Amino acid sequence: MQVRWLKKSGAEDVIVVFGGWALGDHPYQDLAGSCDVLLVDDYRDLDAELPSLDRYRTRSLVAFSLGVAGYGHWCIGRTDPFARKVAVNGSLTPVHPSTGIPPRVFELTRRTLNADSFQTFVTRCYGTRQADFAIECDARKDELAQIAARGEAPEVTFDRIWIGRNDKIFAPANLNRAWQSQQAVVREIDAPHVAFAKWSNWQEVLA
């Protein structure tokens, strides 16, 4: 796991983002807000601890894509520090034929990963061609293997679940099935897998 501050200005509120696979901080760069923002990603292991968040007035979680299951597994044996939790285009069953990414697709992505296939993946994530992303193929293959090996994450109760109707990574129908037992407010939006351009600030994501 990697844990790093995207913004740390001494704010009263903090958002911790359990991010998606291999996209770094790019999906969140244009979101405004007065809160501090901490990014967690790289789920090859789940050993890292968060820095102390005790001084913050409010502590919120935004779990995106494979970060949803990443957070669920990370919570095992730890106390949940968040008052509000939001899931964006991900599920607690990341590799699953009906509630996640189909195993065949997931394994094909891992097995054939190279610079060109990754750029195709990035285009599918955003819905449009993006500037080239750098990728360490061996590390990211290992990350996908570890995610698949962990399997289903323990149940986590979310307050809000966002599902992008144009998601080409997690099929919207699979996400609706994945979350049907939760009491959270589930809302579909016209957005691709990386849905954050739909919002102008972090409060809209948490709403």
PDB file of N, CA and C in Angstrom, residues 102-197:
ATOM      1  N   PRO A 102     -15.802  -9.680 -14.384  1.00  0.00           N
ATOM      2  CA  PRO A 102     -15.767 -11.123 -14.654  1.00  0.00           C
ATOM      3  C   PRO A 102     -14.349 -11.669 -14.575  1.00  0.00           C
ATOM      4  N   PRO A 103     -14.168 -12.827 -13.953  1.00  0.00           N
ATOM      5  CA  PRO A 103     -12.822 -13.385 -13.777  1.00  0.00           C
ATOM      6  C   PRO A 103     -12.027 -13.503 -15.067  1.00  0.00           C
ATOM      7  N   ARG A 104     -12.679 -13.880 -16.157  1.00  0.00           N
ATOM      8  CA  ARG A 104     -11.966 -14.024 -17.427  1.00  0.00           C
ATOM      9  C   ARG A 104     -11.399 -12.687 -17.885  1.00  0.00           C
ATOM     10  N   VAL A 105     -12.188 -11.638 -17.750  1.00  0.00           N
ATOM     11  CA  VAL A 105     -11.739 -10.297 -18.154  1.00  0.00           C
ATOM     12  C   VAL A 105     -10.610  -9.815 -17.250  1.00  0.00           C
ATOM     13  N   PHE A 106     -10.769 -10.048 -15.955  1.00  0.00           N
ATOM     14  CA  PHE A 106      -9.761  -9.621 -14.986  1.00  0.00           C
ATOM     15  C   PHE A 106      -8.419 -10.300 -15.269  1.00  0.00           C
ATOM     16  N   GLU A 107      -8.456 -11.613 -15.500  1.00  0.00           N
ATOM     17  CA  GLU A 107      -7.220 -12.359 -15.748  1.00  0.00           C
ATOM     18  C   GLU A 107      -6.601 -11.974 -17.086  1.00  0.00           C
ATOM     19  N   LEU A 108      -7.415 -11.734 -18.091  1.00  0.00           N
ATOM     20  CA  LEU A 108      -6.889 -11.307 -19.391  1.00  0.00           C
ATOM     21  C   LEU A 108      -6.191  -9.961 -19.271  1.00  0.00           C
ATOM     22  N   THR A 109      -6.777  -9.053 -18.507  1.00  0.00           N
ATOM     23  CA  THR A 109      -6.142  -7.756 -18.276  1.00  0.00           C
ATOM     24  C   THR A 109      -4.781  -7.941 -17.622  1.00  0.00           C
ATOM     25  N   ARG A 110      -4.722  -8.791 -16.620  1.00  0.00           N
ATOM     26  CA  ARG A 110      -3.452  -9.031 -15.925  1.00  0.00           C
ATOM     27  C   ARG A 110      -2.428  -9.693 -16.838  1.00  0.00           C
ATOM     28  N   ARG A 111      -2.862 -10.710 -17.540  1.00  0.00           N
ATOM     29  CA  ARG A 111      -1.911 -11.529 -18.304  1.00  0.00           C
ATOM     30  C   ARG A 111      -1.339 -10.782 -19.503  1.00  0.00           C
ATOM     31  N   THR A 112      -2.128  -9.943 -20.143  1.00  0.00           N
ATOM     32  CA  THR A 112      -1.699  -9.270 -21.370  1.00  0.00           C
ATOM     33  C   THR A 112      -1.234  -7.830 -21.132  1.00  0.00           C
ATOM     34  N   LEU A 113      -1.070  -7.437 -19.880  1.00  0.00           N
ATOM     35  CA  LEU A 113      -0.763  -6.045 -19.586  1.00  0.00           C
ATOM     36  C   LEU A 113       0.577  -5.607 -20.189  1.00  0.00           C
ATOM     37  N   ASN A 114       0.513  -4.533 -20.948  1.00  0.00           N
ATOM     38  CA  ASN A 114       1.707  -3.844 -21.436  1.00  0.00           C
ATOM     39  C   ASN A 114       1.339  -2.375 -21.616  1.00  0.00           C
ATOM     40  N   ALA A 115       2.265  -1.570 -22.095  1.00  0.00           N
ATOM     41  CA  ALA A 115       2.009  -0.132 -22.195  1.00  0.00           C
ATOM     42  C   ALA A 115       0.811   0.166 -23.097  1.00  0.00           C
ATOM     43  N   ASP A 116       0.682  -0.566 -24.199  1.00  0.00           N
ATOM     44  CA  ASP A 116      -0.413  -0.306 -25.134  1.00  0.00           C
ATOM     45  C   ASP A 116      -1.755  -0.761 -24.567  1.00  0.00           C
ATOM     46  N   SER A 117      -1.791  -1.953 -23.971  1.00  0.00           N
ATOM     47  CA  SER A 117      -3.063  -2.434 -23.424  1.00  0.00           C
ATOM     48  C   SER A 117      -3.506  -1.559 -22.256  1.00  0.00           C
ATOM     49  N   PHE A 118      -2.539  -1.048 -21.491  1.00  0.00           N
ATOM     50  CA  PHE A 118      -2.904  -0.176 -20.381  1.00  0.00           C
ATOM     51  C   PHE A 118      -3.516   1.120 -20.881  1.00  0.00           C
ATOM     52  N   GLN A 119      -2.991   1.666 -21.978  1.00  0.00           N
ATOM     53  CA  GLN A 119      -3.581   2.899 -22.506  1.00  0.00           C
ATOM     54  C   GLN A 119      -5.004   2.663 -22.993  1.00  0.00           C
ATOM     55  N   THR A 120      -5.254   1.480 -23.547  1.00  0.00           N
ATOM     56  CA  THR A 120      -6.632   1.121 -23.917  1.00  0.00           C
ATOM     57  C   THR A 120      -7.516   1.061 -22.675  1.00  0.00           C
ATOM     58  N   PHE A 121      -6.995   0.479 -21.607  1.00  0.00           N
ATOM     59  CA  PHE A 121      -7.730   0.434 -20.339  1.00  0.00           C
ATOM     60  C   PHE A 121      -8.038   1.845 -19.839  1.00  0.00           C
ATOM     61  N   VAL A 122      -7.059   2.740 -19.885  1.00  0.00           N
ATOM     62  CA  VAL A 122      -7.267   4.119 -19.428  1.00  0.00           C
ATOM     63  C   VAL A 122      -8.375   4.791 -20.245  1.00  0.00           C
ATOM     64  N   THR A 123      -8.366   4.586 -21.547  1.00  0.00           N
ATOM     65  CA  THR A 123      -9.417   5.163 -22.392  1.00  0.00           C
ATOM     66  C   THR A 123     -10.784   4.639 -21.986  1.00  0.00           C
ATOM     67  N   ARG A 124     -10.885   3.356 -21.687  1.00  0.00           N
ATOM     68  CA  ARG A 124     -12.151   2.788 -21.241  1.00  0.00           C
ATOM     69  C   ARG A 124     -12.574   3.377 -19.897  1.00  0.00           C
ATOM     70  N   CYS A 125     -11.599   3.635 -19.025  1.00  0.00           N
ATOM     71  CA  CYS A 125     -11.911   4.207 -17.711  1.00  0.00           C
ATOM     72  C   CYS A 125     -12.525   5.600 -17.824  1.00  0.00           C
ATOM     73  N   TYR A 126     -11.957   6.413 -18.699  1.00  0.00           N
ATOM     74  CA  TYR A 126     -12.375   7.815 -18.801  1.00  0.00           C
ATOM     75  C   TYR A 126     -13.435   8.055 -19.872  1.00  0.00           C
ATOM     76  N   GLY A 127     -13.578   7.105 -20.782  1.00  0.00           N
ATOM     77  CA  GLY A 127     -14.533   7.284 -21.870  1.00  0.00           C
ATOM     78  C   GLY A 127     -13.981   8.057 -23.034  1.00  0.00           C
ATOM     79  N   THR A 128     -12.786   8.610 -22.908  1.00  0.00           N
ATOM     80  CA  THR A 128     -12.119   9.342 -23.984  1.00  0.00           C
ATOM     81  C   THR A 128     -10.617   9.074 -23.888  1.00  0.00           C
ATOM     82  N   ARG A 129      -9.940   9.280 -24.996  1.00  0.00           N
ATOM     83  CA  ARG A 129      -8.490   9.110 -25.022  1.00  0.00           C
ATOM     84  C   ARG A 129      -7.820  10.105 -24.082  1.00  0.00           C
ATOM     85  N   GLN A 130      -6.851   9.613 -23.312  1.00  0.00           N
ATOM     86  CA  GLN A 130      -6.104  10.440 -22.373  1.00  0.00           C
ATOM     87  C   GLN A 130      -4.641  10.499 -22.799  1.00  0.00           C
ATOM     88  N   ALA A 131      -3.930  11.487 -22.274  1.00  0.00           N
ATOM     89  CA  ALA A 131      -2.483  11.501 -22.454  1.00  0.00           C
ATOM     90  C   ALA A 131      -1.903  10.213 -21.880  1.00  0.00           C
ATOM     91  N   ASP A 132      -0.797   9.760 -22.435  1.00  0.00           N
ATOM     92  CA  ASP A 132      -0.225   8.480 -22.021  1.00  0.00           C
ATOM     93  C   ASP A 132       0.089   8.458 -20.527  1.00  0.00           C
ATOM     94  N   PHE A 133      -0.299   7.374 -19.891  1.00  0.00           N
ATOM     95  CA  PHE A 133       0.018   7.116 -18.490  1.00  0.00           C
ATOM     96  C   PHE A 133       1.231   6.197 -18.428  1.00  0.00           C
ATOM     97  N   ALA A 134       2.144   6.483 -17.526  1.00  0.00           N
ATOM     98  CA  ALA A 134       3.248   5.557 -17.281  1.00  0.00           C
ATOM     99  C   ALA A 134       2.755   4.400 -16.419  1.00  0.00           C
ATOM    100  N   ILE A 135       3.329   3.217 -16.618  1.00  0.00           N
ATOM    101  CA  ILE A 135       2.935   2.065 -15.814  1.00  0.00           C
ATOM    102  C   ILE A 135       4.124   1.138 -15.608  1.00  0.00           C
ATOM    103  N   GLU A 136       4.253   0.608 -14.400  1.00  0.00           N
ATOM    104  CA  GLU A 136       5.215  -0.444 -14.088  1.00  0.00           C
ATOM    105  C   GLU A 136       4.462  -1.768 -14.210  1.00  0.00           C
ATOM    106  N   CYS A 137       4.614  -2.425 -15.339  1.00  0.00           N
ATOM    107  CA  CYS A 137       3.753  -3.565 -15.649  1.00  0.00           C
ATOM    108  C   CYS A 137       3.885  -4.701 -14.642  1.00  0.00           C
ATOM    109  N   ASP A 138       5.093  -5.046 -14.235  1.00  0.00           N
ATOM    110  CA  ASP A 138       5.263  -6.165 -13.305  1.00  0.00           C
ATOM    111  C   ASP A 138       4.595  -5.882 -11.963  1.00  0.00           C
ATOM    112  N   ALA A 139       4.750  -4.655 -11.467  1.00  0.00           N
ATOM    113  CA  ALA A 139       4.138  -4.296 -10.184  1.00  0.00           C
ATOM    114  C   ALA A 139       2.622  -4.322 -10.271  1.00  0.00           C
ATOM    115  N   ARG A 140       2.082  -3.799 -11.364  1.00  0.00           N
ATOM    116  CA  ARG A 140       0.631  -3.737 -11.482  1.00  0.00           C
ATOM    117  C   ARG A 140       0.026  -5.114 -11.766  1.00  0.00           C
ATOM    118  N   LYS A 141       0.771  -5.986 -12.459  1.00  0.00           N
ATOM    119  CA  LYS A 141       0.318  -7.372 -12.608  1.00  0.00           C
ATOM    120  C   LYS A 141       0.249  -8.060 -11.247  1.00  0.00           C
ATOM    121  N   ASP A 142       1.261  -7.835 -10.444  1.00  0.00           N
ATOM    122  CA  ASP A 142       1.296  -8.421  -9.104  1.00  0.00           C
ATOM    123  C   ASP A 142       0.133  -7.908  -8.269  1.00  0.00           C
ATOM    124  N   GLU A 143      -0.168  -6.616  -8.405  1.00  0.00           N
ATOM    125  CA  GLU A 143      -1.283  -6.042  -7.660  1.00  0.00           C
ATOM    126  C   GLU A 143      -2.593  -6.723  -8.041  1.00  0.00           C
ATOM    127  N   LEU A 144      -2.831  -6.901  -9.337  1.00  0.00           N
ATOM    128  CA  LEU A 144      -4.058  -7.577  -9.772  1.00  0.00           C
ATOM    129  C   LEU A 144      -4.113  -9.009  -9.258  1.00  0.00           C
ATOM    130  N   ALA A 145      -2.979  -9.690  -9.255  1.00  0.00           N
ATOM    131  CA  ALA A 145      -2.956 -11.066  -8.747  1.00  0.00           C
ATOM    132  C   ALA A 145      -3.319 -11.109  -7.267  1.00  0.00           C
ATOM    133  N   GLN A 146      -2.812 -10.171  -6.491  1.00  0.00           N
ATOM    134  CA  GLN A 146      -3.113 -10.136  -5.055  1.00  0.00           C
ATOM    135  C   GLN A 146      -4.585  -9.809  -4.810  1.00  0.00           C
ATOM    136  N   ILE A 147      -5.128  -8.892  -5.604  1.00  0.00           N
ATOM    137  CA  ILE A 147      -6.546  -8.532  -5.458  1.00  0.00           C
ATOM    138  C   ILE A 147      -7.428  -9.746  -5.740  1.00  0.00           C
ATOM    139  N   ALA A 148      -7.119 -10.462  -6.815  1.00  0.00           N
ATOM    140  CA  ALA A 148      -7.904 -11.659  -7.146  1.00  0.00           C
ATOM    141  C   ALA A 148      -7.775 -12.713  -6.062  1.00  0.00           C
ATOM    142  N   ALA A 149      -6.577 -12.889  -5.519  1.00  0.00           N
ATOM    143  CA  ALA A 149      -6.358 -13.920  -4.504  1.00  0.00           C
ATOM    144  C   ALA A 149      -7.122 -13.618  -3.217  1.00  0.00           C
ATOM    145  N   ARG A 150      -7.267 -12.332  -2.874  1.00  0.00           N
ATOM    146  CA  ARG A 150      -8.003 -11.983  -1.646  1.00  0.00           C
ATOM    147  C   ARG A 150      -9.490 -12.287  -1.779  1.00  0.00           C
ATOM    148  N   GLY A 151     -10.027 -12.142  -2.959  1.00  0.00           N
ATOM    149  CA  GLY A 151     -11.433 -12.440  -3.173  1.00  0.00           C
ATOM    150  C   GLY A 151     -12.370 -11.419  -2.549  1.00  0.00           C
ATOM    151  N   GLU A 152     -13.517 -11.911  -2.118  1.00  0.00           N
ATOM    152  CA  GLU A 152     -14.568 -11.038  -1.580  1.00  0.00           C
ATOM    153  C   GLU A 152     -14.117 -10.388  -0.281  1.00  0.00           C
ATOM    154  N   ALA A 153     -14.400  -9.093  -0.161  1.00  0.00           N
ATOM    155  CA  ALA A 153     -14.079  -8.366   1.064  1.00  0.00           C
ATOM    156  C   ALA A 153     -15.206  -8.514   2.073  1.00  0.00           C
ATOM    157  N   PRO A 154     -14.901  -8.368   3.361  1.00  0.00           N
ATOM    158  CA  PRO A 154     -15.955  -8.366   4.370  1.00  0.00           C
ATOM    159  C   PRO A 154     -16.951  -7.229   4.129  1.00  0.00           C
ATOM    160  N   GLU A 155     -18.131  -7.390   4.665  1.00  0.00           N
ATOM    161  CA  GLU A 155     -19.177  -6.384   4.481  1.00  0.00           C
ATOM    162  C   GLU A 155     -18.767  -5.061   5.090  1.00  0.00           C
ATOM    163  N   VAL A 156     -18.950  -3.998   4.329  1.00  0.00           N
ATOM    164  CA  VAL A 156     -18.757  -2.628   4.795  1.00  0.00           C
ATOM    165  C   VAL A 156     -20.038  -1.870   4.493  1.00  0.00           C
ATOM    166  N   THR A 157     -20.530  -1.123   5.454  1.00  0.00           N
ATOM    167  CA  THR A 157     -21.746  -0.351   5.254  1.00  0.00           C
ATOM    168  C   THR A 157     -21.393   1.038   4.741  1.00  0.00           C
ATOM    169  N   PHE A 158     -21.876   1.360   3.564  1.00  0.00           N
ATOM    170  CA  PHE A 158     -21.643   2.660   2.957  1.00  0.00           C
ATOM    171  C   PHE A 158     -22.890   3.532   3.091  1.00  0.00           C
ATOM    172  N   ASP A 159     -22.669   4.849   3.090  1.00  0.00           N
ATOM    173  CA  ASP A 159     -23.776   5.810   3.168  1.00  0.00           C
ATOM    174  C   ASP A 159     -24.297   6.203   1.797  1.00  0.00           C
ATOM    175  N   ARG A 160     -23.397   6.244   0.818  1.00  0.00           N
ATOM    176  CA  ARG A 160     -23.759   6.626  -0.548  1.00  0.00           C
ATOM    177  C   ARG A 160     -22.985   5.740  -1.509  1.00  0.00           C
ATOM    178  N   ILE A 161     -23.655   5.279  -2.552  1.00  0.00           N
ATOM    179  CA  ILE A 161     -23.021   4.471  -3.590  1.00  0.00           C
ATOM    180  C   ILE A 161     -23.343   5.094  -4.939  1.00  0.00           C
ATOM    181  N   TRP A 162     -22.301   5.422  -5.677  1.00  0.00           N
ATOM    182  CA  TRP A 162     -22.445   5.991  -7.013  1.00  0.00           C
ATOM    183  C   TRP A 162     -22.149   4.911  -8.049  1.00  0.00           C
ATOM    184  N   ILE A 163     -22.996   4.839  -9.077  1.00  0.00           N
ATOM    185  CA  ILE A 163     -22.821   3.891 -10.172  1.00  0.00           C
ATOM    186  C   ILE A 163     -22.883   4.658 -11.485  1.00  0.00           C
ATOM    187  N   GLY A 164     -21.803   4.596 -12.261  1.00  0.00           N
ATOM    188  CA  GLY A 164     -21.773   5.268 -13.560  1.00  0.00           C
ATOM    189  C   GLY A 164     -22.472   4.427 -14.619  1.00  0.00           C
ATOM    190  N   ARG A 165     -23.439   5.027 -15.277  1.00  0.00           N
ATOM    191  CA  ARG A 165     -24.182   4.288 -16.305  1.00  0.00           C
ATOM    192  C   ARG A 165     -23.297   3.900 -17.487  1.00  0.00           C
ATOM    193  N   ASN A 166     -22.192   4.622 -17.685  1.00  0.00           N
ATOM    194  CA  ASN A 166     -21.320   4.361 -18.828  1.00  0.00           C
ATOM    195  C   ASN A 166     -20.025   3.668 -18.413  1.00  0.00           C
ATOM    196  N   ASP A 167     -20.045   3.025 -17.259  1.00  0.00           N
ATOM    197  CA  ASP A 167     -18.861   2.341 -16.749  1.00  0.00           C
ATOM    198  C   ASP A 167     -18.549   1.132 -17.629  1.00  0.00           C
ATOM    199  N   LYS A 168     -17.330   1.086 -18.175  1.00  0.00           N
ATOM    200  CA  LYS A 168     -16.887  -0.029 -19.014  1.00  0.00           C
ATOM    201  C   LYS A 168     -15.942  -0.973 -18.264  1.00  0.00           C
ATOM    202  N   ILE A 169     -15.734  -0.726 -16.978  1.00  0.00           N
ATOM    203  CA  ILE A 169     -14.861  -1.588 -16.184  1.00  0.00           C
ATOM    204  C   ILE A 169     -15.709  -2.473 -15.269  1.00  0.00           C
ATOM    205  N   PHE A 170     -16.512  -1.856 -14.400  1.00  0.00           N
ATOM    206  CA  PHE A 170     -17.524  -2.571 -13.621  1.00  0.00           C
ATOM    207  C   PHE A 170     -18.866  -2.331 -14.304  1.00  0.00           C
ATOM    208  N   ALA A 171     -19.465  -3.365 -14.848  1.00  0.00           N
ATOM    209  CA  ALA A 171     -20.753  -3.198 -15.519  1.00  0.00           C
ATOM    210  C   ALA A 171     -21.789  -2.658 -14.536  1.00  0.00           C
ATOM    211  N   PRO A 172     -22.560  -1.624 -14.920  1.00  0.00           N
ATOM    212  CA  PRO A 172     -23.572  -1.078 -14.008  1.00  0.00           C
ATOM    213  C   PRO A 172     -24.542  -2.132 -13.482  1.00  0.00           C
ATOM    214  N   ALA A 173     -24.929  -3.084 -14.317  1.00  0.00           N
ATOM    215  CA  ALA A 173     -25.844  -4.136 -13.850  1.00  0.00           C
ATOM    216  C   ALA A 173     -25.201  -4.949 -12.737  1.00  0.00           C
ATOM    217  N   ASN A 174     -23.902  -5.224 -12.857  1.00  0.00           N
ATOM    218  CA  ASN A 174     -23.204  -5.962 -11.803  1.00  0.00           C
ATOM    219  C   ASN A 174     -23.144  -5.161 -10.514  1.00  0.00           C
ATOM    220  N   LEU A 175     -22.887  -3.860 -10.628  1.00  0.00           N
ATOM    221  CA  LEU A 175     -22.830  -3.033  -9.421  1.00  0.00           C
ATOM    222  C   LEU A 175     -24.187  -2.932  -8.752  1.00  0.00           C
ATOM    223  N   ASN A 176     -25.246  -2.822  -9.518  1.00  0.00           N
ATOM    224  CA  ASN A 176     -26.579  -2.782  -8.911  1.00  0.00           C
ATOM    225  C   ASN A 176     -26.870  -4.073  -8.167  1.00  0.00           C
ATOM    226  N   ARG A 177     -26.458  -5.211  -8.720  1.00  0.00           N
ATOM    227  CA  ARG A 177     -26.629  -6.479  -8.009  1.00  0.00           C
ATOM    228  C   ARG A 177     -25.758  -6.520  -6.756  1.00  0.00           C
ATOM    229  N   ALA A 178     -24.545  -6.005  -6.869  1.00  0.00           N
ATOM    230  CA  ALA A 178     -23.615  -6.072  -5.744  1.00  0.00           C
ATOM    231  C   ALA A 178     -24.125  -5.323  -4.527  1.00  0.00           C
ATOM    232  N   TRP A 179     -24.853  -4.228  -4.756  1.00  0.00           N
ATOM    233  CA  TRP A 179     -25.247  -3.352  -3.652  1.00  0.00           C
ATOM    234  C   TRP A 179     -26.715  -3.484  -3.268  1.00  0.00           C
ATOM    235  N   GLN A 180     -27.435  -4.450  -3.815  1.00  0.00           N
ATOM    236  CA  GLN A 180     -28.875  -4.492  -3.592  1.00  0.00           C
ATOM    237  C   GLN A 180     -29.254  -4.787  -2.142  1.00  0.00           C
ATOM    238  N   SER A 181     -28.346  -5.379  -1.379  1.00  0.00           N
ATOM    239  CA  SER A 181     -28.669  -5.680   0.017  1.00  0.00           C
ATOM    240  C   SER A 181     -28.324  -4.536   0.964  1.00  0.00           C
ATOM    241  N   GLN A 182     -27.647  -3.510   0.460  1.00  0.00           N
ATOM    242  CA  GLN A 182     -27.249  -2.394   1.330  1.00  0.00           C
ATOM    243  C   GLN A 182     -28.395  -1.402   1.500  1.00  0.00           C
ATOM    244  N   GLN A 183     -28.407  -0.756   2.642  1.00  0.00           N
ATOM    245  CA  GLN A 183     -29.400   0.283   2.912  1.00  0.00           C
ATOM    246  C   GLN A 183     -28.929   1.656   2.441  1.00  0.00           C
ATOM    247  N   ALA A 184     -27.747   1.721   1.866  1.00  0.00           N
ATOM    248  CA  ALA A 184     -27.190   2.992   1.404  1.00  0.00           C
ATOM    249  C   ALA A 184     -28.041   3.583   0.282  1.00  0.00           C
ATOM    250  N   VAL A 185     -27.906   4.874   0.090  1.00  0.00           N
ATOM    251  CA  VAL A 185     -28.535   5.541  -1.040  1.00  0.00           C
ATOM    252  C   VAL A 185     -27.703   5.250  -2.281  1.00  0.00           C
ATOM    253  N   VAL A 186     -28.271   4.519  -3.230  1.00  0.00           N
ATOM    254  CA  VAL A 186     -27.596   4.177  -4.478  1.00  0.00           C
ATOM    255  C   VAL A 186     -28.121   5.097  -5.566  1.00  0.00           C
ATOM    256  N   ARG A 187     -27.193   5.716  -6.278  1.00  0.00           N
ATOM    257  CA  ARG A 187     -27.611   6.641  -7.333  1.00  0.00           C
ATOM    258  C   ARG A 187     -26.792   6.388  -8.584  1.00  0.00           C
ATOM    259  N   GLU A 188     -27.489   6.222  -9.705  1.00  0.00           N
ATOM    260  CA  GLU A 188     -26.816   6.124 -10.992  1.00  0.00           C
ATOM    261  C   GLU A 188     -26.617   7.520 -11.579  1.00  0.00           C
ATOM    262  N   ILE A 189     -25.462   7.707 -12.222  1.00  0.00           N
ATOM    263  CA  ILE A 189     -25.141   8.983 -12.854  1.00  0.00           C
ATOM    264  C   ILE A 189     -24.613   8.717 -14.257  1.00  0.00           C
ATOM    265  N   ASP A 190     -24.764   9.694 -15.129  1.00  0.00           N
ATOM    266  CA  ASP A 190     -24.243   9.580 -16.487  1.00  0.00           C
ATOM    267  C   ASP A 190     -22.753   9.869 -16.464  1.00  0.00           C
ATOM    268  N   ALA A 191     -21.962   8.835 -16.245  1.00  0.00           N
ATOM    269  CA  ALA A 191     -20.522   9.004 -16.095  1.00  0.00           C
ATOM    270  C   ALA A 191     -19.826   7.699 -16.447  1.00  0.00           C
ATOM    271  N   PRO A 192     -18.557   7.775 -16.889  1.00  0.00           N
ATOM    272  CA  PRO A 192     -17.756   6.574 -17.111  1.00  0.00           C
ATOM    273  C   PRO A 192     -17.224   6.034 -15.796  1.00  0.00           C
ATOM    274  N   HIS A 193     -16.312   5.070 -15.887  1.00  0.00           N
ATOM    275  CA  HIS A 193     -15.754   4.470 -14.670  1.00  0.00           C
ATOM    276  C   HIS A 193     -15.093   5.538 -13.798  1.00  0.00           C
ATOM    277  N   VAL A 194     -14.229   6.345 -14.385  1.00  0.00           N
ATOM    278  CA  VAL A 194     -13.663   7.485 -13.655  1.00  0.00           C
ATOM    279  C   VAL A 194     -14.700   8.600 -13.731  1.00  0.00           C
ATOM    280  N   ALA A 195     -15.501   8.691 -12.689  1.00  0.00           N
ATOM    281  CA  ALA A 195     -16.693   9.543 -12.711  1.00  0.00           C
ATOM    282  C   ALA A 195     -16.455  10.940 -12.154  1.00  0.00           C
ATOM    283  N   PHE A 196     -15.249  11.240 -11.709  1.00  0.00           N
ATOM    284  CA  PHE A 196     -15.038  12.429 -10.888  1.00  0.00           C
ATOM    285  C   PHE A 196     -15.185  13.742 -11.648  1.00  0.00           C
ATOM    286  N   ALA A 197     -15.096  13.705 -12.973  1.00  0.00           N
ATOM    287  CA  ALA A 197     -15.356  14.925 -13.745  1.00  0.00           C
ATOM    288  C   ALA A 197     -16.817  15.345 -13.640  1.00  0.00           C
TER     289      ALA A 197
END
